[in-house]
PDB file of C-alpha atoms in Angstrom:
ATOM      1  CA  MET A  17      -7.543  13.933  -5.735  1.00 86.00           C
ATOM      2  CA  LYS A  18     -10.701  13.593  -3.719  1.00 93.00           C
ATOM      3  CA  ILE A  19     -11.420  10.772  -1.266  1.00 94.00           C
ATOM      4  CA  VAL A  20     -14.965   9.573  -2.016  1.00 95.00           C
ATOM      5  CA  GLY A  21     -15.223   6.394   0.042  1.00 96.00           C
ATOM      6  CA  VAL A  22     -13.628   4.075   2.551  1.00 96.00           C
ATOM      7  CA  VAL A  23     -13.461   0.314   2.999  1.00 96.00           C
ATOM      8  CA  ASP A  24     -12.307  -0.794   6.449  1.00 94.00           C
ATOM      9  CA  PRO A  25     -13.447  -3.693   8.630  1.00 93.00           C
ATOM     10  CA  ASP A  26     -12.728  -1.664  11.785  1.00 94.00           C
ATOM     11  CA  ASP A  27     -15.811   0.389  12.744  1.00 95.00           C
ATOM     12  CA  GLU A  28     -13.809   3.058  14.568  1.00 96.00           C
ATOM     13  CA  ARG A  29     -11.285   3.631  11.766  1.00 94.00           C
ATOM     14  CA  ARG A  30     -14.081   3.666   9.195  1.00 95.00           C
ATOM     15  CA  SER A  31     -15.993   6.245  11.253  1.00 96.00           C
ATOM     16  CA  LEU A  32     -12.909   8.456  11.687  1.00 96.00           C
ATOM     17  CA  THR A  33     -12.269   8.360   7.933  1.00 96.00           C
ATOM     18  CA  LYS A  34     -15.933   9.172   7.259  1.00 97.00           C
ATOM     19  CA  GLU A  35     -15.690  12.254   9.477  1.00 96.00           C
ATOM     20  CA  ARG A  36     -12.298  13.406   8.199  1.00 96.00           C
ATOM     21  CA  PHE A  37     -13.311  13.318   4.534  1.00 96.00           C
ATOM     22  CA  GLU A  38     -16.987  14.218   5.092  1.00 96.00           C
ATOM     23  CA  LEU A  39     -18.265  11.001   3.520  1.00 96.00           C
ATOM     24  CA  SER A  40     -21.860   9.870   3.508  1.00 95.00           C
ATOM     25  CA  GLU A  41     -22.734   6.559   5.149  1.00 95.00           C
ATOM     26  CA  ALA A  42     -23.499   5.179   1.672  1.00 95.00           C
ATOM     27  CA  CYS A  43     -19.789   5.572   0.816  1.00 96.00           C
ATOM     28  CA  CYS A  44     -18.493   3.610   3.819  1.00 97.00           C
ATOM     29  CA  PHE A  45     -18.004  -0.153   3.553  1.00 96.00           C
ATOM     30  CA  ALA A  46     -16.907  -2.903   5.929  1.00 95.00           C
ATOM     31  CA  ASP A  47     -15.357  -5.117   3.230  1.00 93.00           C
ATOM     32  CA  ILE A  48     -14.348  -5.278  -0.422  1.00 93.00           C
ATOM     33  CA  GLU A  49     -17.315  -7.484  -1.373  1.00 94.00           C
ATOM     34  CA  GLU A  50     -19.780  -4.889  -0.059  1.00 95.00           C
ATOM     35  CA  PHE A  51     -17.899  -2.121  -1.916  1.00 96.00           C
ATOM     36  CA  ILE A  52     -17.763  -3.824  -5.320  1.00 95.00           C
ATOM     37  CA  ARG A  53     -21.495  -4.622  -5.254  1.00 94.00           C
ATOM     38  CA  LYS A  54     -22.143  -0.872  -5.619  1.00 94.00           C
ATOM     39  CA  PRO A  55     -21.809   1.006  -8.914  1.00 94.00           C
ATOM     40  CA  LYS A  56     -18.283   2.217  -9.648  1.00 95.00           C
ATOM     41  CA  MET A  57     -17.718   5.384  -7.603  1.00 94.00           C
ATOM     42  CA  ALA A  58     -14.109   6.410  -8.324  1.00 94.00           C
ATOM     43  CA  ASP A  59     -11.448   6.358 -11.006  1.00 93.00           C
ATOM     44  CA  ALA A  60      -9.010   4.500  -8.766  1.00 95.00           C
ATOM     45  CA  VAL A  61      -8.613   3.049  -5.291  1.00 96.00           C
ATOM     46  CA  ILE A  62      -5.755   3.012  -2.806  1.00 94.00           C
ATOM     47  CA  ASN A  63      -5.159  -0.469  -1.418  1.00 94.00           C
ATOM     48  CA  SER A  64      -3.252  -0.238   1.865  1.00 88.00           C
ATOM     49  CA  THR A  65      -4.257  -3.546   3.403  1.00 88.00           C
ATOM     50  CA  MET A  66      -1.783  -5.783   5.228  1.00 84.00           C
ATOM     51  CA  ASP A  67       0.854  -7.309   2.946  1.00 83.00           C
ATOM     52  CA  HIS A  68      -0.710 -10.765   2.748  1.00 85.00           C
ATOM     53  CA  LEU A  69      -4.059  -9.251   1.646  1.00 89.00           C
ATOM     54  CA  HIS A  70      -2.745  -7.104  -1.201  1.00 92.00           C
ATOM     55  CA  VAL A  71      -3.471  -9.525  -4.029  1.00 95.00           C
ATOM     56  CA  SER A  72      -6.663 -11.071  -2.673  1.00 94.00           C
ATOM     57  CA  THR A  73      -8.216  -7.631  -2.176  1.00 95.00           C
ATOM     58  CA  SER A  74      -6.878  -6.150  -5.418  1.00 96.00           C
ATOM     59  CA  ILE A  75      -8.244  -8.761  -7.819  1.00 96.00           C
ATOM     60  CA  PRO A  76     -11.927  -8.033  -7.029  1.00 96.00           C
ATOM     61  CA  LEU A  77     -11.200  -4.307  -7.423  1.00 97.00           C
ATOM     62  CA  LEU A  78      -9.623  -4.877 -10.857  1.00 97.00           C
ATOM     63  CA  THR A  79     -12.583  -7.013 -11.893  1.00 96.00           C
ATOM     64  CA  ALA A  80     -14.942  -4.224 -10.768  1.00 96.00           C
ATOM     65  CA  GLY A  81     -13.137  -1.812 -13.102  1.00 96.00           C
ATOM     66  CA  TYR A  82     -10.868   0.099 -10.736  1.00 97.00           C
ATOM     67  CA  ASP A  83      -7.260   1.107 -11.285  1.00 97.00           C
ATOM     68  CA  ILE A  84      -5.290   0.597  -8.066  1.00 97.00           C
ATOM     69  CA  MET A  85      -2.512   2.325  -6.167  1.00 95.00           C
ATOM     70  CA  LEU A  86      -1.050  -0.563  -4.205  1.00 93.00           C
ATOM     71  CA  GLU A  87       1.272  -0.277  -1.267  1.00 86.00           C
ATOM     72  CA  LYS A  88       4.494  -2.250  -1.564  1.00 83.00           C
ATOM     73  CA  PRO A  89       5.173  -5.122  -1.486  1.00 85.00           C
ATOM     74  CA  ILE A  90       2.917  -6.146  -4.339  1.00 90.00           C
ATOM     75  CA  GLY A  91       2.472  -9.611  -2.865  1.00 87.00           C
ATOM     76  CA  ILE A  92       4.093 -12.178  -0.625  1.00 84.00           C
ATOM     77  CA  HIS A  93       4.927 -14.810  -3.249  1.00 87.00           C
ATOM     78  CA  ALA A  94       5.969 -14.547  -6.883  1.00 91.00           C
ATOM     79  CA  ASP A  95       3.030 -16.648  -8.097  1.00 93.00           C
ATOM     80  CA  GLU A  96       0.456 -14.291  -6.572  1.00 92.00           C
ATOM     81  CA  VAL A  97       2.259 -11.246  -8.008  1.00 93.00           C
ATOM     82  CA  LEU A  98       2.088 -12.873 -11.454  1.00 96.00           C
ATOM     83  CA  ASN A  99      -1.581 -13.678 -10.840  1.00 96.00           C
ATOM     84  CA  LEU A 100      -2.255 -10.003 -10.067  1.00 96.00           C
ATOM     85  CA  TYR A 101      -0.318  -8.925 -13.165  1.00 97.00           C
ATOM     86  CA  ASN A 102      -2.289 -11.325 -15.372  1.00 97.00           C
ATOM     87  CA  GLU A 103      -5.591 -10.182 -13.883  1.00 97.00           C
ATOM     88  CA  ALA A 104      -4.714  -6.510 -14.429  1.00 97.00           C
ATOM     89  CA  GLN A 105      -3.844  -7.314 -18.065  1.00 98.00           C
ATOM     90  CA  ARG A 106      -7.076  -9.275 -18.529  1.00 97.00           C
ATOM     91  CA  CYS A 107      -9.160  -6.423 -17.092  1.00 97.00           C
ATOM     92  CA  GLY A 108      -7.218  -3.686 -18.883  1.00 97.00           C
ATOM     93  CA  ARG A 109      -6.555  -1.940 -15.557  1.00 97.00           C
ATOM     94  CA  LYS A 110      -3.484  -0.308 -14.014  1.00 97.00           C
ATOM     95  CA  VAL A 111      -1.809  -1.328 -10.770  1.00 97.00           C
ATOM     96  CA  MET A 112       0.499   1.442  -9.558  1.00 95.00           C
ATOM     97  CA  ILE A 113       2.964   0.488  -6.841  1.00 92.00           C
ATOM     98  CA  CYS A 114       3.410   3.089  -4.124  1.00 85.00           C
ATOM     99  CA  HIS A 115       6.982   3.727  -2.996  1.00 78.00           C
ATOM    100  CA  VAL A 116       6.322   6.058  -0.101  1.00 72.00           C
ATOM    101  CA  LEU A 117       9.748   7.712   0.144  1.00 75.00           C
ATOM    102  CA  ARG A 118      10.144   8.503  -3.551  1.00 72.00           C
ATOM    103  CA  TYR A 119       8.762  12.027  -3.114  1.00 76.00           C
ATOM    104  CA  ALA A 120      10.077  12.692   0.383  1.00 82.00           C
ATOM    105  CA  PRO A 121      11.670  16.148   0.654  1.00 89.00           C
ATOM    106  CA  PHE A 122      15.215  14.826   1.166  1.00 85.00           C
ATOM    107  CA  TYR A 123      15.048  12.612  -1.942  1.00 84.00           C
ATOM    108  CA  GLU A 124      13.470  15.432  -3.943  1.00 88.00           C
ATOM    109  CA  SER A 125      16.305  17.747  -2.901  1.00 91.00           C
ATOM    110  CA  ILE A 126      18.928  15.230  -4.037  1.00 86.00           C
ATOM    111  CA  ARG A 127      17.100  14.675  -7.332  1.00 86.00           C
ATOM    112  CA  GLN A 128      16.971  18.435  -7.942  1.00 91.00           C
ATOM    113  CA  LYS A 129      20.687  18.862  -7.191  1.00 91.00           C
ATOM    114  CA  ILE A 130      21.501  16.110  -9.678  1.00 89.00           C
ATOM    115  CA  ALA A 131      19.177  17.630 -12.308  1.00 90.00           C
ATOM    116  CA  ASP A 132      20.742  21.085 -11.786  1.00 93.00           C
ATOM    117  CA  GLY A 133      24.269  19.678 -12.204  1.00 90.00           C
ATOM    118  CA  VAL A 134      25.289  20.778  -8.692  1.00 92.00           C
ATOM    119  CA  ILE A 135      26.732  17.383  -7.843  1.00 85.00           C
ATOM    120  CA  GLY A 136      28.427  16.697 -11.170  1.00 84.00           C
ATOM    121  CA  ASP A 137      28.202  13.757 -13.521  1.00 85.00           C
ATOM    122  CA  ILE A 138      26.612  10.805 -11.757  1.00 84.00           C
ATOM    123  CA  VAL A 139      28.190   7.507 -12.781  1.00 86.00           C
ATOM    124  CA  SER A 140      26.427   5.261 -10.283  1.00 86.00           C
ATOM    125  CA  LEU A 141      23.908   5.734  -7.499  1.00 79.00           C
ATOM    126  CA  THR A 142      22.930   3.303  -4.767  1.00 81.00           C
ATOM    127  CA  THR A 143      20.399   4.030  -2.027  1.00 74.00           C
ATOM    128  CA  THR A 144      19.542   1.935   0.987  1.00 73.00           C
ATOM    129  CA  GLU A 145      16.867   2.469   3.593  1.00 68.00           C
ATOM    130  CA  ASN A 146      18.040   0.774   6.737  1.00 71.00           C
ATOM    131  CA  VAL A 147      15.428  -0.151   9.309  1.00 68.00           C
ATOM    132  CA  THR A 148      16.385   1.523  12.584  1.00 70.00           C
ATOM    133  CA  TYR A 149      16.124  -0.225  15.931  1.00 64.00           C
ATOM    134  CA  HIS A 150      13.081   1.900  16.878  1.00 63.00           C
ATOM    135  CA  HIS A 151      11.202   1.121  13.653  1.00 62.00           C
ATOM    136  CA  MET A 152      12.131  -2.564  13.973  1.00 61.00           C
ATOM    137  CA  ALA A 153      10.876  -2.731  17.568  1.00 62.00           C
ATOM    138  CA  MET A 154       7.665  -0.797  17.013  1.00 59.00           C
ATOM    139  CA  ALA A 155       6.569  -2.166  13.641  1.00 59.00           C
ATOM    140  CA  TYR A 156       8.204  -5.535  13.133  1.00 54.00           C
ATOM    141  CA  VAL A 157       8.508  -6.976  16.632  1.00 53.00           C
ATOM    142  CA  ARG A 158       5.568  -5.601  18.638  1.00 52.00           C
ATOM    143  CA  GLY A 159       3.614  -3.937  15.850  1.00 54.00           C
ATOM    144  CA  LYS A 160       1.243  -5.206  13.190  1.00 56.00           C
ATOM    145  CA  TRP A 161       4.083  -6.855  11.230  1.00 57.00           C
ATOM    146  CA  GLY A 162       5.326  -8.769  14.284  1.00 59.00           C
ATOM    147  CA  ARG A 163       4.074 -12.211  13.234  1.00 62.00           C
ATOM    148  CA  GLN A 164       4.420 -13.645   9.770  1.00 65.00           C
ATOM    149  CA  ASP A 165       1.301 -15.787  10.172  1.00 66.00           C
ATOM    150  CA  LYS A 166      -0.749 -12.589  10.734  1.00 63.00           C
ATOM    151  CA  SER A 167       0.925 -10.069   8.447  1.00 62.00           C
ATOM    152  CA  GLY A 168       2.501 -12.249   5.776  1.00 62.00           C
ATOM    153  CA  SER A 169       5.513  -9.950   5.886  1.00 60.00           C
ATOM    154  CA  SER A 170       8.871 -11.448   5.121  1.00 54.00           C
ATOM    155  CA  MET A 171      10.366  -8.833   7.458  1.00 54.00           C
ATOM    156  CA  SER A 172       8.714 -10.470  10.447  1.00 46.00           C
ATOM    157  CA  SER A 173      10.327 -13.816   9.691  1.00 43.00           C
ATOM    158  CA  ASP A 174      13.702 -12.091   9.476  1.00 43.00           C
ATOM    159  CA  CYS A 175      13.120 -10.519  12.888  1.00 39.00           C
ATOM    160  CA  GLY A 176      12.804 -13.844  14.621  1.00 39.00           C
ATOM    161  CA  ARG A 177      16.067 -15.148  13.188  1.00 37.00           C
ATOM    162  CA  HIS A 178      18.175 -12.090  13.917  1.00 36.00           C
ATOM    163  CA  MET A 179      17.027 -10.914  17.318  1.00 34.00           C
TER     164      MET A 179
END
């Protein structure tokens, strides 16, 4: 994979990404609208916007002909997730949902042990990722997911009720 462009409204983050991946200024954009006005420049895009922006920023990308790797959650409400699905179908594009821990070394090790028969016959498997107090405090209370009206995250609304 090669990073060929960046879209970020924050000048500093956009500049850091430009330097890190040695991008030309012509491949750096402040918003999705500016990006999609240019000829298609990649096979796919990674959409890692805030949760409440996932669908509204993905639909223009689908329409412009891009496949998308989208951070989870897909959307905030079921109706917008269905809207994104329908738009992807209409455009004949793929939306791949990124589950960031799926390929983490500890999960890969467990998967390999199961595949090698080290553990035995698996009848049932349940996994849970609990949010630790540190992650809750830094991301969901004081961090960028701390207010539902800003992030759209359902986690932030849970924080207010349980803390």
